[in-house]
Coordinates of C-alpha atoms in Angstrom, one line a residue:
M1 CA 59.1 74.5 99.6
K2 CA 62.3 75.1 98.1
K3 CA 65.1 73.0 99.4
T4 CA 68.9 74.2 100.3
P5 CA 71.8 72.4 97.9
T6 CA 72.6 70.3 101.6
E7 CA 69.2 68.9 101.7
L8 CA 69.0 68.1 98.0
I9 CA 72.5 66.2 98.5
Q10 CA 71.6 64.9 101.5
N11 CA 67.8 63.4 99.9
V12 CA 70.0 62.2 97.0
L13 CA 72.3 60.0 99.4
L14 CA 69.5 58.6 101.7
S15 CA 67.8 57.2 98.4
V16 CA 71.0 55.7 97.1
V17 CA 71.4 54.1 100.8
C18 CA 67.8 52.9 101.1
G19 CA 68.7 51.2 97.7
V20 CA 72.0 49.4 98.9
I21 CA 69.7 48.1 102.3
L22 CA 66.9 46.9 100.1
N23 CA 69.7 44.8 97.9
V24 CA 71.2 43.2 100.6
V25 CA 67.7 42.2 102.3
T26 CA 66.5 40.7 99.1
N27 CA 69.9 38.9 98.5
Q28 CA 70.1 40.7 95.0
L29 CA 73.8 42.1 95.8
T30 CA 76.6 40.4 93.4
S31 CA 80.0 40.3 94.0
A32 CA 80.4 42.6 91.1
S33 CA 78.6 45.3 93.5
I34 CA 81.7 45.4 95.6
T35 CA 82.9 48.3 94.5
A36 CA 79.5 50.0 94.3
V37 CA 79.2 49.1 97.6
I38 CA 82.2 51.2 99.0
T39 CA 81.4 54.0 96.9
I40 CA 77.9 53.8 99.2
I41 CA 79.8 53.5 102.4
A42 CA 81.6 56.4 101.6
A43 CA 78.8 58.4 100.5
L44 CA 77.1 57.3 103.4
L45 CA 79.9 58.8 105.7
I46 CA 79.5 62.0 103.4
F47 CA 75.8 62.0 104.4
L48 CA 76.6 61.6 108.1
F49 CA 78.8 64.7 107.9
L50 CA 76.3 67.0 106.0
T51 CA 73.9 65.8 108.4
L52 CA 76.0 66.0 112.2
F53 CA 77.9 68.9 110.7
P54 CA 75.3 71.6 111.7
V55 CA 74.8 70.2 115.1
W56 CA 77.9 70.0 115.8
E57 CA 78.3 74.1 115.2
S58 CA 75.4 74.8 117.2
L59 CA 76.9 72.6 120.0
K60 CA 80.1 74.3 119.6
N61 CA 78.5 77.7 120.0
L62 CA 76.7 76.7 123.1
F63 CA 79.7 75.2 124.5
D64 CA 81.5 78.4 123.9
R65 CA 79.2 80.8 125.3
L66 CA 78.9 78.6 128.8
K67 CA 82.9 78.7 128.9
R68 CA 82.4 82.5 128.3
T69 CA 79.5 82.6 131.2
P70 CA 81.2 83.9 134.9
R71 CA 81.4 81.1 137.2
V72 CA 82.7 82.6 139.9
K73 CA 81.2 84.6 143.0
G74 CA 82.0 87.9 144.4
K75 CA 84.4 90.6 143.1
A76 CA 85.8 88.5 140.3
T77 CA 82.7 88.7 138.7
F78 CA 83.1 92.1 137.6
P79 CA 86.3 91.8 135.6
Q80 CA 85.5 88.6 133.7
I81 CA 82.2 90.2 132.2
F82 CA 83.7 93.4 131.7
D83 CA 86.8 91.9 130.6
F84 CA 88.6 94.6 127.8
N85 CA 89.1 91.5 125.7
H86 CA 92.1 90.8 128.5
E87 CA 93.9 93.9 126.9
P88 CA 95.7 97.0 128.9
V89 CA 93.4 99.4 130.4
H90 CA 94.1 103.2 131.5
L91 CA 92.3 104.6 134.6
V92 CA 91.0 107.8 134.7
Y93 CA 89.5 109.9 137.9
T94 CA 88.1 113.2 138.0
C95 CA 91.0 115.9 138.9
R96 CA 89.7 117.6 142.0
A97 CA 92.4 120.2 141.5
R98 CA 91.2 121.8 138.7
I99 CA 87.6 122.2 140.2
D100 CA 89.3 123.6 143.4
K101 CA 90.7 126.0 141.6
I102 CA 94.7 124.9 142.7
P103 CA 97.6 123.6 141.0
C104 CA 96.8 120.1 139.2
P105 CA 100.3 117.7 140.6
T106 CA 100.7 116.0 137.0
E107 CA 101.6 119.8 136.3
Y108 CA 104.9 120.0 138.7
E109 CA 108.2 119.3 137.3
F110 CA 109.9 116.5 139.7
P111 CA 111.4 113.1 138.5
Q112 CA 108.7 110.5 138.1
S113 CA 109.7 107.0 139.7
P114 CA 108.9 104.5 137.4
K115 CA 107.4 102.7 140.2
I116 CA 105.1 105.4 141.8
V117 CA 101.5 106.3 141.1
Q118 CA 101.0 109.8 141.7
Q119 CA 97.2 110.8 142.4
H120 CA 95.1 113.2 144.1
I121 CA 91.6 111.3 144.0
A122 CA 88.5 112.9 145.3
L123 CA 86.9 111.4 148.1
D124 CA 83.7 110.2 146.9
E125 CA 85.9 108.3 143.9
F126 CA 88.5 106.8 146.5
Y127 CA 86.6 103.4 146.7
T128 CA 85.7 103.3 143.0
Q129 CA 89.3 103.5 141.8
A130 CA 90.3 101.1 144.7
M131 CA 88.1 98.2 143.6
M132 CA 88.9 99.3 140.0
A133 CA 92.7 99.1 140.6
E134 CA 92.4 95.7 142.5
W135 CA 90.0 94.1 140.0
Y136 CA 92.0 95.2 137.1
F137 CA 95.4 95.4 138.4
P138 CA 97.1 92.9 136.2
Q139 CA 95.5 94.6 132.9
L140 CA 96.8 98.1 134.6
I141 CA 100.4 96.9 134.7
G142 CA 101.1 95.0 131.8
D143 CA 104.0 92.8 131.5
K144 CA 106.1 95.2 133.5
R145 CA 105.3 96.9 136.2
A146 CA 107.0 99.6 135.7
V147 CA 104.1 101.2 133.4
T148 CA 101.8 101.4 135.7
P149 CA 102.5 105.5 136.5
Y150 CA 101.5 105.4 132.7
R151 CA 98.3 104.1 133.2
F152 CA 96.8 106.1 135.3
H153 CA 95.6 109.6 134.0
C154 CA 93.6 112.7 136.1
T155 CA 90.9 114.4 133.6
N156 CA 93.3 117.5 133.5
Q157 CA 95.8 115.5 131.6
V158 CA 92.7 116.3 128.7
D159 CA 93.8 120.0 128.8
V160 CA 91.5 120.3 125.5
W161 CA 88.2 118.9 126.5
E162 CA 86.5 122.5 126.7
E163 CA 87.7 123.4 123.2
Y164 CA 87.0 119.9 121.8
S165 CA 83.5 119.5 123.2
K166 CA 82.1 122.8 122.3
S167 CA 84.0 123.1 118.9
E168 CA 81.6 122.1 115.9
L169 CA 83.9 120.4 114.3
R170 CA 86.1 117.9 116.7
D171 CA 89.2 117.3 115.7
R172 CA 90.0 113.9 117.8
S173 CA 94.0 113.8 116.9
T174 CA 94.0 116.8 119.6
L175 CA 93.4 114.5 122.4
P176 CA 95.9 112.5 124.2
E177 CA 96.8 109.1 122.9
F178 CA 95.2 106.9 125.6
M179 CA 91.8 108.4 125.3
S180 CA 91.8 105.6 122.4
E181 CA 93.3 103.1 124.8
N182 CA 90.6 100.8 127.3
L183 CA 89.4 103.1 129.6
V184 CA 88.0 102.9 133.0
I185 CA 86.2 106.2 133.5
I186 CA 85.7 107.4 137.5
G187 CA 83.1 109.6 138.0
E188 CA 81.1 112.7 136.5
N189 CA 83.5 114.3 134.8
S190 CA 85.0 116.1 131.6
I191 CA 86.4 112.6 130.0
A192 CA 83.0 110.6 130.7
N193 CA 81.2 113.7 129.0
I194 CA 83.0 113.4 125.9
I195 CA 82.4 109.7 125.5
L196 CA 78.7 109.8 126.2
D197 CA 78.3 113.2 124.0
E198 CA 80.0 111.1 121.2
H199 CA 77.8 108.0 121.2
H200 CA 74.5 110.3 122.3
R201 CA 72.8 108.6 119.2
L202 CA 73.5 105.1 120.7
I203 CA 72.1 105.5 124.3
D204 CA 69.4 105.6 126.2
F205 CA 70.5 107.5 129.1
S206 CA 73.1 110.8 129.0
K207 CA 73.6 113.7 131.4
D208 CA 71.7 116.5 132.2
M209 CA 72.8 119.7 133.9
I210 CA 70.3 122.1 135.4
E211 CA 71.6 125.6 136.8
I212 CA 70.4 125.8 140.7
A213 CA 71.0 128.8 143.1
P214 CA 73.1 127.0 145.9
Y215 CA 71.6 125.4 149.0
R216 CA 72.4 127.0 152.3
S217 CA 75.8 127.7 151.7
D218 CA 78.4 128.0 148.8
E219 CA 79.5 125.1 149.4
K220 CA 76.7 123.3 147.9
P221 CA 76.4 122.8 144.3
K222 CA 75.2 125.3 141.9
V223 CA 74.4 123.0 139.6
Q224 CA 71.9 119.9 139.3
I225 CA 73.5 116.8 137.5
N226 CA 70.4 114.4 136.7
L227 CA 70.2 111.8 133.9
K228 CA 67.9 112.1 131.0
F229 CA 66.0 109.1 129.1
H230 CA 65.8 109.3 125.4
P231 CA 64.9 106.0 124.3
R232 CA 66.6 103.8 121.6
K233 CA 65.5 100.6 119.7
N234 CA 62.0 100.7 121.7
N235 CA 63.6 100.9 125.3
T236 CA 60.9 102.2 127.8
I237 CA 60.5 103.2 131.4
E238 CA 57.7 103.4 133.4
P239 CA 56.6 107.2 133.5
H240 CA 57.6 107.5 137.3
A241 CA 61.0 106.7 136.7
H242 CA 61.8 109.9 134.7
T243 CA 61.8 111.8 138.2
Q244 CA 64.0 108.6 139.8
I245 CA 66.4 110.0 137.7
L246 CA 66.8 113.0 139.2
T247 CA 68.9 114.3 142.1
S248 CA 67.6 115.6 144.9
F249 CA 69.2 117.7 147.9
T250 CA 65.9 119.0 149.2
E251 CA 65.3 117.5 153.1
G252 CA 62.7 115.0 153.0
S253 CA 63.0 114.1 149.3
Q254 CA 67.0 113.3 149.1
N255 CA 67.4 111.2 146.1
A256 CA 71.0 110.1 144.8
V257 CA 71.5 109.0 141.2
A258 CA 74.4 106.8 139.1
M259 CA 74.7 105.0 135.9
L260 CA 77.2 102.3 134.7
C261 CA 78.1 102.1 130.9
Y262 CA 79.8 99.6 128.9
L263 CA 80.4 101.0 125.5
P264 CA 83.1 100.8 122.4
N265 CA 85.4 103.5 122.8
P266 CA 84.6 106.4 120.1
F267 CA 87.8 107.1 119.0
N268 CA 89.0 103.4 118.5
L269 CA 86.2 100.9 118.0
Q270 CA 88.9 98.1 118.9
K271 CA 88.5 99.6 122.5
N272 CA 86.1 100.0 125.3
V273 CA 85.3 102.1 127.8
L274 CA 83.4 101.2 131.4
I275 CA 82.2 104.6 133.1
L276 CA 81.2 104.6 136.6
F277 CA 79.2 107.6 136.4
G278 CA 77.4 109.4 139.9
C279 CA 75.6 112.3 140.0
H280 CA 77.4 114.6 142.6
R281 CA 79.3 113.1 145.3
V282 CA 76.3 111.5 146.5
G283 CA 75.8 109.6 143.3
Q284 CA 79.3 108.3 143.5
Y285 CA 78.7 107.0 146.8
L286 CA 75.4 105.3 145.7
L287 CA 77.6 103.6 143.2
E288 CA 79.9 102.2 145.5
A289 CA 77.3 101.1 147.7
W290 CA 75.5 99.2 144.7
L291 CA 79.0 97.3 143.6
R292 CA 79.2 96.0 147.1
D293 CA 75.5 94.6 147.5
P294 CA 74.6 91.2 146.2
Q295 CA 71.9 92.6 143.6
S296 CA 75.2 94.4 141.5
E297 CA 76.0 90.6 140.7
R298 CA 73.0 89.6 139.6
A299 CA 71.9 92.5 137.4
L300 CA 75.7 91.8 135.7
R301 CA 75.2 88.2 134.9
K302 CA 71.8 89.2 133.4
L303 CA 73.3 91.8 131.0
F304 CA 76.1 89.5 130.1
R305 CA 74.0 86.5 129.2
R306 CA 71.5 88.5 127.3
H307 CA 73.9 90.2 124.8
N308 CA 74.9 88.5 121.9
F309 CA 78.0 86.5 122.9
A310 CA 79.9 87.4 120.2
D311 CA 80.1 90.8 120.9
Q312 CA 81.1 92.7 124.4
P313 CA 78.2 93.2 126.6
Y314 CA 77.5 96.6 125.9
G315 CA 74.6 98.4 128.1
Q316 CA 74.0 100.9 130.4
I317 CA 72.8 100.1 133.9
V318 CA 71.1 103.4 135.9
M319 CA 70.4 103.0 139.8
F320 CA 68.7 105.3 142.3
S321 CA 68.0 105.6 146.2
P322 CA 66.5 108.0 148.9
Y323 CA 69.9 108.9 151.2
K324 CA 70.6 110.5 154.3
Y325 CA 73.8 111.6 156.1
A326 CA 74.3 109.8 158.8
A327 CA 77.9 112.0 159.6
E328 CA 80.2 114.2 157.3
E329 CA 81.0 112.0 154.5
Q330 CA 78.7 109.3 155.5
V331 CA 75.7 108.3 153.3
S332 CA 72.7 105.8 154.2
F333 CA 71.0 104.5 151.4
E334 CA 67.6 103.6 151.9
K335 CA 67.2 100.9 149.0
I336 CA 69.3 100.7 145.8
Q337 CA 66.9 100.3 142.9
L338 CA 67.7 99.8 139.4
V339 CA 65.5 101.4 136.7
Q340 CA 63.5 98.9 134.8
N341 CA 63.6 98.3 130.9
T342 CA 59.8 97.6 130.9
H343 CA 60.5 97.1 127.0
N344 CA 62.3 93.6 127.4
K345 CA 61.7 93.5 131.4
L346 CA 65.4 93.7 132.0
P347 CA 67.4 95.9 135.0
F348 CA 69.8 96.8 132.2
F349 CA 69.4 99.0 128.6
P350 CA 71.5 97.2 126.3
I351 CA 73.6 98.8 123.4
Q352 CA 73.8 97.7 119.7
L353 CA 76.6 99.5 117.5
S354 CA 76.4 96.8 114.8
A355 CA 75.6 93.4 114.0
Q356 CA 78.8 91.9 114.2
A357 CA 81.6 92.0 116.5
I358 CA 84.3 94.4 116.2
S359 CA 87.4 93.1 116.7
Q360 CA 90.5 92.4 114.4
N361 CA 91.1 88.9 115.1
N362 CA 89.8 87.5 112.1
F363 CA 89.3 89.5 109.0
K364 CA 86.1 88.6 107.2
L365 CA 85.0 88.7 103.2
D366 CA 82.3 91.0 102.3
Q367 CA 80.6 88.6 99.6
R368 CA 78.0 90.7 98.8
T369 CA 81.0 92.4 96.9
K370 CA 81.4 89.4 94.6
T371 CA 77.6 88.5 94.2
P372 CA 75.3 91.8 94.7
Q373 CA 72.2 91.0 96.5
R374 CA 69.0 92.4 95.4
M375 CA 67.4 95.1 98.0
V376 CA 65.4 98.2 97.9
D377 CA 66.6 101.5 99.9
I378 CA 66.0 104.7 99.8
S379 CA 68.4 107.1 101.9
L380 CA 69.8 110.6 102.0
L381 CA 73.3 110.9 101.9
V382 CA 76.5 112.9 101.4
S383 CA 78.6 112.5 98.0
L384 CA 82.2 113.5 98.6
A385 CA 82.9 113.8 94.8
D386 CA 79.9 116.2 94.3
N387 CA 81.1 118.2 97.0
D388 CA 84.8 118.4 97.3
A389 CA 86.4 116.5 94.3
T390 CA 90.0 117.5 95.4
L391 CA 89.7 116.3 99.0
T392 CA 88.1 113.2 97.8
K393 CA 91.1 112.1 95.7
S394 CA 93.5 112.9 98.2
I395 CA 91.7 110.1 100.4
E396 CA 92.1 107.8 97.6
T397 CA 95.6 108.6 97.2
F398 CA 96.6 108.5 101.2
F399 CA 94.8 104.6 101.2
K400 CA 96.8 103.7 97.6
Q401 CA 100.1 105.4 99.4
N402 CA 100.0 103.7 102.7
L403 CA 98.2 100.4 102.5
P404 CA 98.8 99.7 98.9
F405 CA 98.3 96.0 98.9
L406 CA 94.9 97.2 99.6
D407 CA 94.2 97.9 95.9
G408 CA 92.6 94.4 95.2
Q409 CA 90.1 95.2 97.4
Y410 CA 86.6 96.5 96.9
L411 CA 87.2 100.2 97.0
E412 CA 84.1 102.2 97.4
S413 CA 85.4 105.2 95.3
N414 CA 86.4 103.0 92.4
V415 CA 83.7 100.4 91.9
A416 CA 80.6 101.8 93.8
E417 CA 78.2 103.8 91.5
I418 CA 77.8 106.0 94.2
G419 CA 81.3 106.1 95.1
L420 CA 82.7 107.8 98.9
H421 CA 79.5 109.1 100.7
V422 CA 78.1 109.3 104.1
T423 CA 74.5 108.1 104.4
L424 CA 72.9 110.8 106.4
Y425 CA 69.4 108.9 106.9
E426 CA 68.0 105.9 106.1
F427 CA 64.1 105.8 105.1
A428 CA 63.8 102.2 103.7
T429 CA 65.8 99.2 103.5
H430 CA 64.3 95.9 102.1
L431 CA 66.2 92.7 100.7
G432 CA 64.2 91.2 97.7
D433 CA 63.2 93.5 95.2
E434 CA 59.3 93.1 96.4
Q435 CA 59.2 96.4 97.3
N436 CA 60.8 97.6 94.0
A437 CA 57.7 98.9 91.6
F438 CA 56.1 100.7 94.9
A439 CA 59.2 102.5 96.2
N440 CA 59.5 104.5 93.0
D441 CA 56.2 106.4 93.4
Q442 CA 56.7 106.8 97.3
Y443 CA 60.5 107.9 96.3
K444 CA 59.3 110.9 94.1
L445 CA 56.4 111.9 96.8
L446 CA 59.5 112.0 99.5
A447 CA 62.0 113.8 97.1
G448 CA 59.2 116.7 96.8
V449 CA 58.9 117.0 100.2
L450 CA 62.5 116.9 100.8
Q451 CA 63.4 119.5 98.4
D452 CA 61.5 122.1 99.9
S453 CA 62.2 121.2 103.5
L454 CA 66.1 121.2 103.4
K455 CA 66.8 124.2 101.1
A456 CA 66.1 125.7 104.0
I457 CA 68.9 124.3 106.0
P458 CA 72.3 126.1 105.6
G459 CA 75.2 124.3 104.3
T460 CA 77.6 123.4 106.5
T461 CA 81.4 122.0 107.2
M462 CA 82.2 118.0 107.5
G463 CA 85.1 116.7 109.3
I464 CA 86.9 113.4 108.2
T465 CA 88.6 112.7 111.4
G466 CA 90.3 109.4 111.2
Y467 CA 89.7 106.0 110.0
E468 CA 88.9 102.7 111.3
I469 CA 89.8 99.1 110.4
L470 CA 86.9 96.8 110.8
P471 CA 86.6 93.0 110.3
T472 CA 85.1 93.5 107.0
N473 CA 85.6 97.0 106.0
I474 CA 87.7 100.1 106.6
I475 CA 85.4 103.2 107.2
L476 CA 86.4 107.0 107.2
H477 CA 85.2 108.8 110.8
V478 CA 83.4 112.0 110.1
D479 CA 81.8 114.8 111.9
F480 CA 79.2 117.5 111.8
P481 CA 77.7 120.3 113.9
R482 CA 75.4 119.1 115.9
T483 CA 72.9 122.0 114.7
F484 CA 73.1 120.5 111.3
I485 CA 72.7 117.1 112.4
S486 CA 69.2 118.0 114.1
Q487 CA 68.1 119.6 111.6
I488 CA 68.7 117.1 109.0
Q489 CA 66.8 114.7 111.6
E490 CA 64.1 116.5 111.8
A491 CA 63.2 117.4 108.3
C492 CA 63.8 114.1 107.6
Q493 CA 61.1 112.5 110.0
Q494 CA 58.8 115.0 108.9
A495 CA 58.9 114.5 105.5
V496 CA 58.3 110.7 106.0
Q497 CA 55.0 111.6 108.0
S498 CA 54.0 114.0 105.4
V499 CA 54.3 110.7 102.7
R500 CA 52.8 108.3 105.0
G501 CA 49.6 110.9 106.1
N502 CA 50.3 110.3 109.3
A503 CA 49.0 106.7 109.7
Q504 CA 49.7 105.3 113.0
N505 CA 50.0 101.3 112.2
A506 CA 52.1 99.4 109.5
T507 CA 48.9 98.6 107.4
T508 CA 49.2 100.7 103.9
P509 CA 52.2 100.1 101.3
A510 CA 53.5 103.3 102.1
D511 CA 53.7 102.6 105.9
K512 CA 55.1 99.1 105.2
L513 CA 57.9 100.6 102.8
F514 CA 59.4 102.9 105.0
N515 CA 60.6 100.6 107.7
I516 CA 63.9 102.2 109.1
N517 CA 63.7 106.4 109.3
H518 CA 66.3 107.1 111.6
M519 CA 69.8 108.6 111.3
P520 CA 73.0 106.2 111.3
A521 CA 74.5 105.7 115.5
L522 CA 77.8 106.3 114.2
L523 CA 78.1 108.4 110.9
H524 CA 81.0 107.2 108.7
C525 CA 81.9 106.7 105.4
T526 CA 83.0 103.4 103.7
A527 CA 85.8 103.7 101.9
I528 CA 87.1 99.6 101.1
R529 CA 85.2 96.5 101.6
Y530 CA 87.3 93.2 101.8
R531 CA 86.5 90.8 98.8
T532 CA 89.6 89.2 98.8
E533 CA 91.4 86.9 101.4
F534 CA 94.6 88.9 103.5
S535 CA 97.9 87.0 103.9
E536 CA 99.2 86.7 107.5
E537 CA 101.7 89.7 106.6
N538 CA 98.8 91.9 105.5
Q539 CA 96.7 91.1 107.7
E540 CA 99.3 92.2 110.5
K541 CA 100.2 95.2 108.5
L542 CA 96.4 95.8 109.1
R543 CA 96.4 95.5 112.7
A544 CA 99.6 98.2 112.8
A545 CA 97.8 100.4 110.8
A546 CA 95.0 100.4 113.3
Q547 CA 97.3 101.6 116.1
T548 CA 97.4 105.0 114.7
S549 CA 94.5 105.1 112.0
S550 CA 92.1 106.8 114.1
R551 CA 94.5 109.6 114.8
H552 CA 94.7 110.8 111.3
H553 CA 92.7 113.7 110.5
F554 CA 92.0 113.9 106.7
G555 CA 90.8 117.2 106.6
N556 CA 87.6 119.8 106.0
M557 CA 84.6 119.6 103.6
D558 CA 82.4 122.2 102.7
I559 CA 78.6 120.4 102.3
D560 CA 76.5 122.4 99.8
Q561 CA 75.0 119.6 98.3
L562 CA 73.0 116.3 99.7
S563 CA 71.4 113.3 97.5
L564 CA 68.4 111.4 98.1
M565 CA 68.9 107.9 96.5
L566 CA 66.6 104.9 95.3
V567 CA 69.0 101.5 94.7
T568 CA 68.1 98.4 93.8
K569 CA 71.3 96.0 94.7
Q570 CA 74.1 95.8 98.1
P571 CA 76.6 97.1 98.6
Y572 CA 75.0 100.1 97.7
Q573 CA 74.9 99.7 93.7
N574 CA 72.6 99.6 90.8
V575 CA 71.4 103.4 91.3
Q576 CA 67.4 103.7 89.9
Q577 CA 66.6 107.5 91.1
K578 CA 68.7 110.1 92.1
D579 CA 67.8 113.6 93.2
K580 CA 70.5 116.1 94.2
I581 CA 69.4 118.8 96.4
D582 CA 71.0 122.2 97.2
L583 CA 71.2 123.6 101.1
A584 CA 70.9 126.7 101.5
T585 CA 74.1 129.5 101.4
K586 CA 75.8 129.7 104.7

């Protein structure tokens, strides 16, 4: 078996040390060898360091993880697990005034005292908001108590949410600034719906609204809010759980549903969002009851222990319970239960955005930019230069003018053979070149099928809606009309099935080749990868730029053509085959 360089050095040093010991034992060590002995002792110390260093690193990681594990009980557990990196937090609640079609108090014009929080909280959210305000009080008030009013928001303050959520291309610069901060969102409301919708390819449970006739009187809801399960990454639930996440107001079968979500903020990946989502008022009461129940602490601890401790504990917890109204606004729950993730036998559904922690504390180099690695990759993508060379050039100019110190980095537009691009669908990714020979034949079959299916899909418009500064690179946020994304996903899935011949298991070479078959959860364009170290000054410039980066709108680009590519080196180099596929006329 091939040994690593460290193992080879250890073996050489071990042989030398053994030789010295043998000389001492046989009395063959002379005075002329003292210098050699000193050298051997130094070598022995190096040997011990190389041997023990990996062990020390493992122990250090273990100690760091133990240090982060909450060790207190009760209310302190919650804010320690969802800690928002101990940064300021904004609290958002549902604007009941808007629902009741009366003026919102935030619209009144009168002097606002810096030490008064003006609120109009819905009754079913009152207890949840009180708990969150208590638990996150230090992060809500910051260093100066005077900032408190400006970190409490009602949903009416996102007055463009309907226009934003219904538009084909979403311009995030139209949203208020607090939407790019750490958020605690209480209730099923417009802001919670925007966040969940932005992450629809990432989460297992989403809102499902059904129009119904009012029950008994006009005061009862005319819509039914449920949760809908659409699994990601092999997560599964029991068949009967699909009905357990449906709200019911029918006498004798009343059922309340709620969920807790902890997610990265889609408008600023450096920040996080905690959503406390109750389906209708009774669902919010259910969530409040669960937060008071000891089982909530047990489930939260499991979520914390299972997540990758380098990241935030992103995930969803879904609960349900039969209920009865004991009196007006007083609900009793029969038994609060959590929907079980039967794939890994856990009471939550983990969410993984990327393999690395999203943090600006440490910028890291992408070593592949210096030493490209062999791979086999087949993907469908949008080449920016092929569709709009002018806008592509303006993006390059923007970074050169605003972040000139990045010139020495790996600029995707200059270095990569493909240039700036958005990966729409990943068919296959293999490290090494074992699949290379077979990949060429399968690529040709796939290209033929895709040419036929994609030419029927009309061209579209892609919005380039901001950029994000991450630990190893800088990406551009992009947005497509939802119908276009659905059509692309369906066409790609059918093309793979056609090439694979509807095989059910990975027994043929084709089955083994197409090992990915998904659309990336976060559609983006990688603009810059880091390949040289940053000075402290330039690191601070990057962090400063990150405060406004997600709100910079580069513009819209008409997409008339896609590209299917087979590449054999990463980061995305050495194009072996490329087919340009024209879309139908709009």
